[in-house]
Tab-separated table of C-alpha atoms in Angstrom:
chain	number	residue	atom	x	y	z
A	1	UNK	CA	-80.493	40.989	-31.199
A	2	UNK	CA	-80.891	43.960	-33.532
A	3	UNK	CA	-77.250	43.580	-34.521
A	4	UNK	CA	-77.807	39.948	-35.527
A	5	UNK	CA	-80.912	40.824	-37.521
A	6	UNK	CA	-78.894	43.291	-39.581
A	7	UNK	CA	-75.983	40.837	-39.753
A	8	UNK	CA	-78.148	37.970	-41.064
A	9	UNK	CA	-79.838	40.312	-43.538
A	10	UNK	CA	-76.423	41.317	-44.928
A	11	UNK	CA	-75.325	37.676	-45.209
A	12	UNK	CA	-78.562	36.786	-47.039
A	13	UNK	CA	-77.983	39.567	-49.563
A	14	UNK	CA	-74.406	38.349	-50.083
A	15	UNK	CA	-75.697	34.835	-50.786
A	16	UNK	CA	-78.294	36.056	-53.272
A	17	UNK	CA	-76.074	38.544	-55.092
A	18	UNK	CA	-73.032	36.308	-55.229
A	19	UNK	CA	-69.447	37.368	-55.826
A	20	UNK	CA	-68.222	38.834	-59.126
A	21	UNK	CA	-65.635	36.591	-60.792
A	22	UNK	CA	-63.396	37.431	-63.755
A	23	UNK	CA	-63.902	34.242	-65.748
A	24	UNK	CA	-61.978	35.380	-68.825
A	25	UNK	CA	-58.881	36.286	-66.817
A	26	UNK	CA	-59.197	33.118	-64.715
A	27	UNK	CA	-59.058	30.911	-67.805
A	28	UNK	CA	-56.050	32.865	-69.090
A	29	UNK	CA	-54.203	32.514	-65.769
A	30	UNK	CA	-55.104	28.827	-65.541
A	31	UNK	CA	-53.293	28.144	-68.827
A	32	UNK	CA	-50.221	29.994	-67.533
A	33	UNK	CA	-50.319	28.092	-64.234
A	34	UNK	CA	-50.498	24.757	-66.062
A	35	UNK	CA	-47.501	25.734	-68.221
A	36	UNK	CA	-45.514	26.775	-65.155
A	37	UNK	CA	-46.439	23.507	-63.424
A	38	UNK	CA	-45.224	21.532	-66.439
A	39	UNK	CA	-41.940	23.465	-66.373
A	40	UNK	CA	-41.448	22.621	-62.689
A	41	UNK	CA	-42.183	18.950	-63.379
A	42	UNK	CA	-39.587	18.937	-66.173
A	43	UNK	CA	-37.016	20.428	-63.802
A	44	UNK	CA	-37.891	17.801	-61.214
A	45	UNK	CA	-37.388	14.868	-63.579
A	46	UNK	CA	-33.957	16.118	-64.694
A	47	UNK	CA	-32.688	16.995	-61.212
A	48	UNK	CA	-29.508	15.015	-60.317
A	49	UNK	CA	-31.029	13.887	-57.004
A	50	UNK	CA	-34.074	12.491	-58.819
A	51	UNK	CA	-31.829	10.686	-61.323
A	52	UNK	CA	-29.842	9.225	-58.408
A	53	UNK	CA	-33.100	8.065	-56.798
A	54	UNK	CA	-34.169	6.365	-60.041
A	55	UNK	CA	-30.778	4.644	-60.173
A	56	UNK	CA	-31.167	3.284	-56.630
A	57	UNK	CA	-34.736	2.130	-57.273
A	58	UNK	CA	-33.697	0.336	-60.465
A	59	UNK	CA	-30.630	-1.235	-58.850
A	60	UNK	CA	-32.828	-2.586	-56.049
A	61	UNK	CA	-35.320	-4.033	-58.510
A	62	UNK	CA	-32.576	-5.535	-60.672
A	63	UNK	CA	-31.223	-7.321	-57.586
A	64	UNK	CA	-34.739	-8.533	-56.905
A	65	UNK	CA	-34.971	-9.824	-60.483
A	66	UNK	CA	-31.642	-11.651	-60.135
A	67	UNK	CA	-32.815	-13.215	-56.870
A	68	UNK	CA	-36.046	-14.353	-58.561
A	69	UNK	CA	-34.046	-15.852	-61.441
A	70	UNK	CA	-31.674	-17.620	-59.049
A	71	UNK	CA	-34.587	-19.089	-57.124
A	72	UNK	CA	-36.014	-20.544	-60.340
A	73	UNK	CA	-32.605	-22.030	-61.235
A	74	UNK	CA	-32.299	-23.669	-57.816
A	75	UNK	CA	-35.849	-25.022	-57.934
A	76	UNK	CA	-35.143	-26.583	-61.354
A	77	UNK	CA	-31.859	-28.095	-60.171
A	78	UNK	CA	-33.595	-29.582	-57.122
A	79	UNK	CA	-35.805	-31.492	-59.573
A	80	UNK	CA	-32.794	-32.627	-61.622
A	81	UNK	CA	-33.579	-30.200	-64.426
A	82	UNK	CA	-31.934	-27.182	-66.011
A	83	UNK	CA	-33.748	-23.864	-65.979
A	84	UNK	CA	-33.840	-22.573	-69.551
A	85	UNK	CA	-35.321	-19.158	-68.848
A	86	UNK	CA	-33.461	-15.981	-69.794
A	87	UNK	CA	-31.287	-14.325	-67.173
A	88	UNK	CA	-32.293	-10.750	-66.258
A	89	UNK	CA	-30.538	-8.119	-68.358
A	90	UNK	CA	-30.494	-4.383	-67.613
A	91	UNK	CA	-31.028	-3.561	-71.289
A	92	UNK	CA	-34.381	-5.399	-71.219
A	93	UNK	CA	-35.785	-2.954	-68.652
A	94	UNK	CA	-37.780	-5.600	-66.835
A	95	UNK	CA	-37.909	-9.229	-65.791
A	96	UNK	CA	-41.426	-10.570	-65.713
A	97	UNK	CA	-43.427	-8.121	-63.608
A	98	UNK	CA	-40.268	-6.618	-62.061
A	99	UNK	CA	-39.285	-3.342	-63.747
A	100	UNK	CA	-35.805	-1.861	-63.533
A	101	UNK	CA	-36.559	1.015	-65.898
A	102	UNK	CA	-38.439	2.994	-63.243
A	103	UNK	CA	-39.114	6.703	-63.651
A	104	UNK	CA	-39.539	8.768	-60.519
A	105	UNK	CA	-43.178	9.203	-59.491
A	106	UNK	CA	-43.819	12.236	-57.199
A	107	UNK	CA	-47.027	10.556	-56.000
A	108	UNK	CA	-45.220	7.388	-54.885
A	109	UNK	CA	-44.477	7.237	-51.166
A	110	UNK	CA	-41.783	4.613	-51.812
A	111	UNK	CA	-39.996	6.853	-54.310
A	112	UNK	CA	-40.145	9.885	-52.020
A	113	UNK	CA	-38.800	7.894	-49.063
A	114	UNK	CA	-35.866	6.795	-51.209
A	115	UNK	CA	-35.207	10.409	-52.232
A	116	UNK	CA	-35.711	12.123	-48.871
A	117	UNK	CA	-33.980	9.683	-46.557
A	118	UNK	CA	-31.541	7.604	-48.620
A	119	UNK	CA	-30.390	10.076	-51.284
A	120	UNK	CA	-30.709	13.383	-49.427
A	121	UNK	CA	-30.138	11.903	-45.959
A	122	UNK	CA	-32.872	13.985	-44.328
A	123	UNK	CA	-34.299	13.342	-40.881
A	124	UNK	CA	-37.738	11.711	-40.670
A	125	UNK	CA	-40.368	13.929	-39.037
A	126	UNK	CA	-43.249	11.581	-38.294
A	127	UNK	CA	-44.756	8.161	-39.020
A	128	UNK	CA	-48.015	7.208	-40.657
A	129	UNK	CA	-50.766	5.301	-38.842
A	130	UNK	CA	-49.241	2.056	-40.161
A	131	UNK	CA	-45.782	2.905	-38.796
A	132	UNK	CA	-44.162	3.864	-42.105
A	133	UNK	CA	-42.159	7.096	-42.351
A	134	UNK	CA	-44.474	9.859	-43.541
A	135	UNK	CA	-43.742	11.636	-46.821
A	136	UNK	CA	-47.069	13.471	-47.247
A	137	UNK	CA	-47.282	17.008	-48.674
A	138	UNK	CA	-47.141	18.550	-45.198
A	139	UNK	CA	-43.905	16.686	-44.448
A	140	UNK	CA	-42.407	17.668	-47.809
A	141	UNK	CA	-43.215	21.340	-47.115
A	142	UNK	CA	-41.618	21.208	-43.662
A	143	UNK	CA	-38.510	19.527	-45.066
A	144	UNK	CA	-38.255	22.206	-47.770
A	145	UNK	CA	-38.479	25.010	-45.215
A	146	UNK	CA	-35.924	23.343	-42.947
A	147	UNK	CA	-33.519	22.762	-45.879
A	148	UNK	CA	-33.819	25.821	-48.157
A	149	UNK	CA	-30.531	25.025	-49.937
A	150	UNK	CA	-31.812	21.684	-51.300
A	151	UNK	CA	-33.231	22.677	-54.693
A	152	UNK	CA	-35.207	19.504	-55.327
A	153	UNK	CA	-37.256	20.055	-52.137
A	154	UNK	CA	-38.144	23.536	-53.367
A	155	UNK	CA	-39.411	21.947	-56.590
A	156	UNK	CA	-41.681	19.624	-54.597
A	157	UNK	CA	-43.038	22.583	-52.636
A	158	UNK	CA	-43.614	24.577	-55.832
A	159	UNK	CA	-45.364	21.687	-57.589
A	160	UNK	CA	-47.638	21.099	-54.578
A	161	UNK	CA	-48.529	24.804	-54.522
A	162	UNK	CA	-49.447	24.894	-58.221
A	163	UNK	CA	-51.411	21.650	-58.006
A	164	UNK	CA	-53.420	22.958	-55.034
A	165	UNK	CA	-54.160	26.262	-56.765
A	166	UNK	CA	-55.359	24.499	-59.902
A	167	UNK	CA	-57.443	21.767	-58.267
A	168	UNK	CA	-58.788	23.730	-55.277
A	169	UNK	CA	-59.403	27.099	-56.891
A	170	UNK	CA	-59.029	27.545	-60.646
A	171	UNK	CA	-60.827	24.403	-61.821
A	172	UNK	CA	-63.844	24.476	-59.435
A	173	UNK	CA	-64.322	28.257	-59.577
A	174	UNK	CA	-64.170	28.350	-63.369
A	175	UNK	CA	-66.720	25.530	-63.542
A	176	UNK	CA	-69.028	27.306	-61.059
A	177	UNK	CA	-68.786	30.600	-62.952
A	178	UNK	CA	-69.585	28.874	-66.253
A	179	UNK	CA	-72.606	27.119	-64.737
A	180	UNK	CA	-73.864	30.266	-63.013
A	181	UNK	CA	-76.657	32.257	-64.698
A	182	UNK	CA	-74.689	35.498	-64.386
A	183	UNK	CA	-71.095	34.301	-63.982
A	184	UNK	CA	-71.044	35.009	-60.243
A	185	UNK	CA	-69.857	32.695	-57.486
A	186	UNK	CA	-72.323	31.732	-54.763
A	187	UNK	CA	-71.549	29.768	-51.612
A	188	UNK	CA	-73.428	28.886	-48.444
A	189	UNK	CA	-72.642	31.027	-45.376
A	190	UNK	CA	-72.902	29.714	-41.824
A	191	UNK	CA	-72.995	32.188	-38.962
A	192	UNK	CA	-72.573	29.519	-36.276
A	193	UNK	CA	-70.408	26.980	-38.041
A	194	UNK	CA	-67.310	27.380	-35.871
A	195	UNK	CA	-66.587	27.162	-32.141
A	196	UNK	CA	-65.266	30.724	-32.123
A	197	UNK	CA	-68.503	32.014	-33.797
A	198	UNK	CA	-66.530	33.130	-36.852
A	199	UNK	CA	-68.375	33.214	-40.156
A	200	UNK	CA	-67.719	30.159	-42.323
A	201	UNK	CA	-68.604	29.223	-45.873
A	202	UNK	CA	-68.958	26.099	-47.991
A	203	UNK	CA	-69.274	25.264	-51.691
A	204	UNK	CA	-67.032	27.156	-52.240
A	205	UNK	CA	-65.206	28.484	-49.216
A	206	UNK	CA	-63.980	31.849	-50.489
A	207	UNK	CA	-62.484	32.465	-47.047
A	208	UNK	CA	-59.834	29.823	-47.826
A	209	UNK	CA	-58.355	31.699	-50.779
A	210	UNK	CA	-54.727	32.328	-49.711
A	211	UNK	CA	-54.012	35.993	-49.013
A	212	UNK	CA	-50.702	35.749	-50.895
A	213	UNK	CA	-52.226	34.140	-53.988
A	214	UNK	CA	-52.979	36.145	-57.131
A	215	UNK	CA	-56.235	34.188	-57.344
A	216	UNK	CA	-57.890	36.638	-54.938
A	217	UNK	CA	-57.706	39.314	-57.641
A	218	UNK	CA	-60.119	37.273	-59.766
A	219	UNK	CA	-62.864	38.095	-57.261
A	220	UNK	CA	-63.381	41.501	-58.851
A	221	UNK	CA	-65.807	43.653	-60.780
A	222	UNK	CA	-65.266	44.017	-64.527
A	223	UNK	CA	-63.393	46.980	-65.937
A	224	UNK	CA	-65.438	50.167	-66.049
A	225	UNK	CA	-67.543	49.209	-63.017
A	226	UNK	CA	-68.421	51.903	-60.489
A	227	UNK	CA	-67.889	49.422	-57.642
A	228	UNK	CA	-64.769	48.340	-55.774
A	229	UNK	CA	-63.959	45.422	-53.492
A	230	UNK	CA	-62.014	46.672	-50.482
A	231	UNK	CA	-60.202	44.501	-47.954
A	232	UNK	CA	-59.046	45.445	-44.471
A	233	UNK	CA	-57.659	43.762	-41.393
A	234	UNK	CA	-56.640	44.573	-37.836
A	235	UNK	CA	-52.957	44.012	-37.113
A	236	UNK	CA	-52.157	41.477	-34.340
A	237	UNK	CA	-55.790	41.502	-33.214
A	238	UNK	CA	-55.785	38.134	-31.417
A	239	UNK	CA	-52.546	39.024	-29.608
A	240	UNK	CA	-53.957	42.356	-28.448
A	241	UNK	CA	-57.140	40.687	-27.197
A	242	UNK	CA	-55.118	38.003	-25.400
A	243	UNK	CA	-53.108	40.796	-23.762
A	244	UNK	CA	-56.262	42.594	-22.674
A	245	UNK	CA	-57.908	39.477	-21.228
A	246	UNK	CA	-54.845	38.017	-19.497
A	247	UNK	CA	-52.922	41.118	-18.432
A	248	UNK	CA	-49.750	39.274	-19.494
A	249	UNK	CA	-46.792	41.572	-18.780
A	250	UNK	CA	-44.610	40.098	-21.523
A	251	UNK	CA	-47.235	40.955	-24.144
A	252	UNK	CA	-47.404	44.533	-22.873
A	253	UNK	CA	-43.599	44.733	-23.121
A	254	UNK	CA	-43.732	43.402	-26.693
A	255	UNK	CA	-46.192	46.136	-27.589
A	256	UNK	CA	-44.459	48.981	-25.735
A	257	UNK	CA	-40.744	48.204	-26.153
A	258	UNK	CA	-40.279	45.663	-28.965
A	259	UNK	CA	-42.385	47.298	-31.710
A	260	UNK	CA	-44.758	44.299	-31.445
A	261	UNK	CA	-41.998	41.905	-32.573
A	262	UNK	CA	-43.042	38.983	-30.380
A	263	UNK	CA	-40.754	36.561	-32.231
A	264	UNK	CA	-37.448	38.376	-31.640
A	265	UNK	CA	-38.611	39.042	-28.058
A	266	UNK	CA	-39.122	35.310	-27.464
A	267	UNK	CA	-35.737	34.508	-29.056
A	268	UNK	CA	-33.964	36.692	-26.510
A	269	UNK	CA	-35.914	35.235	-23.592
A	270	UNK	CA	-35.229	31.656	-24.678
A	271	UNK	CA	-31.531	32.489	-25.075
A	272	UNK	CA	-31.433	34.022	-21.586
A	273	UNK	CA	-33.280	31.027	-20.085
A	274	UNK	CA	-30.563	28.714	-21.406
A	275	UNK	CA	-32.771	26.882	-23.933
A	276	UNK	CA	-30.225	24.817	-25.861
A	277	UNK	CA	-31.553	25.494	-29.362
A	278	UNK	CA	-31.083	29.260	-28.901
A	279	UNK	CA	-27.537	29.158	-27.554
A	280	UNK	CA	-26.230	29.694	-31.087
A	281	UNK	CA	-27.040	33.375	-30.482
A	282	UNK	CA	-23.510	34.545	-29.724
A	283	UNK	CA	-24.302	37.867	-28.052
A	284	UNK	CA	-24.634	37.934	-24.257
A	285	UNK	CA	-26.589	40.234	-21.940
A	286	UNK	CA	-29.401	40.730	-24.448
A	287	UNK	CA	-32.465	42.625	-23.216
A	288	UNK	CA	-35.833	41.784	-24.759
A	289	UNK	CA	-37.090	45.322	-23.990
A	290	UNK	CA	-34.173	46.942	-25.858
A	291	UNK	CA	-35.264	47.751	-29.419
A	292	UNK	CA	-31.663	47.606	-30.699
A	293	UNK	CA	-31.362	44.038	-29.409
A	294	UNK	CA	-34.744	43.163	-30.947
A	295	UNK	CA	-33.623	44.471	-34.344
A	296	UNK	CA	-30.301	42.617	-34.015
A	297	UNK	CA	-32.126	39.286	-33.624
A	298	UNK	CA	-34.448	40.069	-36.532
A	299	UNK	CA	-31.583	40.856	-38.917
A	300	UNK	CA	-28.936	38.360	-37.766
A	301	UNK	CA	-30.928	35.273	-36.713
A	302	UNK	CA	-33.871	34.868	-39.130
A	303	UNK	CA	-33.950	31.064	-38.781
A	304	UNK	CA	-34.194	31.146	-34.980
A	305	UNK	CA	-36.751	33.937	-35.233
A	306	UNK	CA	-38.741	31.690	-37.586
A	307	UNK	CA	-38.711	28.941	-34.960
A	308	UNK	CA	-39.875	31.445	-32.341
A	309	UNK	CA	-42.665	32.520	-34.703
A	310	UNK	CA	-43.884	28.924	-34.964
A	311	UNK	CA	-43.788	28.591	-31.174
A	312	UNK	CA	-45.745	31.826	-30.675
A	313	UNK	CA	-48.514	30.982	-33.101
A	314	UNK	CA	-48.732	27.335	-31.993
A	315	UNK	CA	-48.538	27.685	-28.212
A	316	UNK	CA	-51.292	30.281	-27.965
A	317	UNK	CA	-53.684	27.761	-29.553
A	318	UNK	CA	-52.710	24.942	-27.215
A	319	UNK	CA	-50.227	22.846	-29.159
A	320	UNK	CA	-48.469	20.053	-27.247
A	321	UNK	CA	-44.742	19.278	-27.115
A	322	UNK	CA	-45.038	16.299	-29.466
A	323	UNK	CA	-46.890	18.214	-32.185
A	324	UNK	CA	-44.574	21.226	-31.900
A	325	UNK	CA	-41.509	18.996	-32.145
A	326	UNK	CA	-42.974	17.344	-35.255
A	327	UNK	CA	-43.719	20.718	-36.870
A	328	UNK	CA	-40.157	21.914	-36.276
A	329	UNK	CA	-38.394	18.611	-36.977
A	330	UNK	CA	-37.060	18.377	-33.413
A	331	UNK	CA	-37.061	15.790	-30.623
A	332	UNK	CA	-39.872	15.606	-28.080
A	333	UNK	CA	-37.511	16.846	-25.353
A	334	UNK	CA	-36.626	19.909	-27.439
A	335	UNK	CA	-40.307	20.614	-28.101
A	336	UNK	CA	-41.034	20.322	-24.404
A	337	UNK	CA	-38.192	22.732	-23.548
A	338	UNK	CA	-39.414	25.294	-26.101
A	339	UNK	CA	-42.983	25.207	-24.795
A	340	UNK	CA	-41.779	25.522	-21.213
A	341	UNK	CA	-39.754	28.561	-22.261
A	342	UNK	CA	-42.778	30.132	-23.950
A	343	UNK	CA	-45.039	29.702	-20.922
A	344	UNK	CA	-42.351	30.908	-18.531
A	345	UNK	CA	-42.175	34.031	-20.689
A	346	UNK	CA	-45.958	34.460	-20.890
A	347	UNK	CA	-46.924	33.307	-17.397
A	348	UNK	CA	-49.816	35.797	-17.248
A	349	UNK	CA	-51.320	34.218	-20.363
A	350	UNK	CA	-50.697	30.746	-18.925
A	351	UNK	CA	-52.549	31.667	-15.722
A	352	UNK	CA	-55.477	33.088	-17.707
A	353	UNK	CA	-55.761	29.926	-19.813
A	354	UNK	CA	-55.647	27.786	-16.674
A	355	UNK	CA	-58.474	29.838	-15.131
A	356	UNK	CA	-60.529	29.410	-18.296
A	357	UNK	CA	-59.939	25.658	-18.335
A	358	UNK	CA	-60.860	25.411	-14.641
A	359	UNK	CA	-64.117	27.296	-15.256
A	360	UNK	CA	-64.899	24.968	-18.154
A	361	UNK	CA	-64.307	21.892	-15.958
A	362	UNK	CA	-66.301	23.124	-12.972
A	363	UNK	CA	-69.252	24.679	-14.828
A	364	UNK	CA	-69.454	22.878	-18.159
A	365	UNK	CA	-69.301	26.104	-20.188
A	366	UNK	CA	-67.378	29.303	-20.813
A	367	UNK	CA	-68.974	32.610	-21.680
A	368	UNK	CA	-68.052	35.944	-23.221
A	369	UNK	CA	-70.201	37.981	-20.865
A	370	UNK	CA	-70.509	41.286	-22.701
A	371	UNK	CA	-71.139	39.643	-26.084
A	372	UNK	CA	-73.650	37.038	-24.931
A	373	UNK	CA	-71.641	34.152	-26.437
A	374	UNK	CA	-71.533	30.804	-24.644
A	375	UNK	CA	-69.653	27.584	-25.394
A	376	UNK	CA	-70.662	24.305	-23.755
A	377	UNK	CA	-67.693	22.241	-22.561
A	378	UNK	CA	-69.098	18.855	-21.417
A	379	UNK	CA	-65.769	17.066	-22.031
A	380	UNK	CA	-63.661	19.461	-19.947
A	381	UNK	CA	-63.727	17.124	-16.915
A	382	UNK	CA	-63.535	13.924	-18.955
A	383	UNK	CA	-61.330	11.072	-17.733
A	384	UNK	CA	-60.096	10.886	-21.320
A	385	UNK	CA	-57.106	13.260	-21.241
A	386	UNK	CA	-57.308	13.803	-25.007
A	387	UNK	CA	-60.912	14.978	-24.819
A	388	UNK	CA	-60.240	17.109	-21.741
A	389	UNK	CA	-57.245	18.809	-23.380
A	390	UNK	CA	-59.185	19.493	-26.578
A	391	UNK	CA	-62.019	21.011	-24.541
A	392	UNK	CA	-59.567	23.262	-22.659
A	393	UNK	CA	-58.066	24.471	-25.946
A	394	UNK	CA	-61.534	25.165	-27.334
A	395	UNK	CA	-62.512	27.229	-24.293
A	396	UNK	CA	-59.447	29.445	-24.709
A	397	UNK	CA	-59.732	29.792	-28.487
A	398	UNK	CA	-63.451	30.564	-28.170
A	399	UNK	CA	-62.876	33.583	-25.952
A	400	UNK	CA	-60.011	35.159	-27.882
A	401	UNK	CA	-61.316	34.457	-31.386
A	402	UNK	CA	-64.879	35.355	-30.424
A	403	UNK	CA	-63.785	38.837	-29.362
A	404	UNK	CA	-61.626	39.121	-32.490
A	405	UNK	CA	-64.491	38.178	-34.795
A	406	UNK	CA	-66.904	40.724	-33.305
A	407	UNK	CA	-64.169	43.387	-33.516
A	408	UNK	CA	-63.785	42.655	-37.233
A	409	UNK	CA	-67.535	42.965	-37.750
């Protein structure tokens, strides 16, 4: 209780004092970001794949215009008349409301579908709620990562990044700093706003500033100040806590023999289990506790290691085969095989999660005994499998992230 009194007092002072924000530098960087975004847009509109997409879109609309014209001719002839209207001509650019002088629109789902799947011949990853092939920003990012050699996809990813930085950070933060009495940024903190008990914030959520973005350096004291803002983190904290709670032998081996490289470790295990996707690793008799073999995978198979990284970070938080397959652009069967391989590697962690889920079902709560935290899980025994699965994931995340949060504090 005394800890929380001091904790709440510190949060209150943070809310009152606010965060220092370098408004002058922010406005300068915003102008540069906008110029860089414009440059990326110019590159996009002159890319050969974009020009090919525009050609296909215009050819399709010109055919539509010709069909409309022909229908009018036939209707007139059926009445014994001659249609005197002008025939569609490419040089005119349009026929009535039908345009065949279309310029590519990055916000148009139709245009992106034409580019991604007809021009580039990429594989669809998921459908929208209406059954159409999804081309949202998340899909575009996944396609770019899966096809790094396709330049136009990199442009989409870059444009999305700049747009998000400008609209989510630069514009609102600059406006808040200008409207603030002292130029500082103030948000609302919530000490119980998440299931895992982690601190959260709204209006704005400074915690969402990307760690790899230069924007974080704008949260700083002015030159000449006697104060500093210092950041720190604990490496692989959630993994270490999961190891401690579950006693998973594979996680101990990763720590003791693989220099904490869980991704190369999983690659070797999946290869040795016969998982089809990892059979492109040509070396045989690999040992996941041999550091030379771990370093071989890291240097020679970065793409497979990247897949293993996605599996590691997704599986521990309860992802299903369908969602994993969608994230990686694979089939459901492949996603199922990868998850099975992960849990066969980390069977100690699997058993711990199953015990947690069982406790949640039988008792309606899970608790972190020595911290006094408790999470109610009324849906854990629900007949609705979706609700029951979500409750099981929450019970596991609550324990691991709750310990991690208190360790940070």
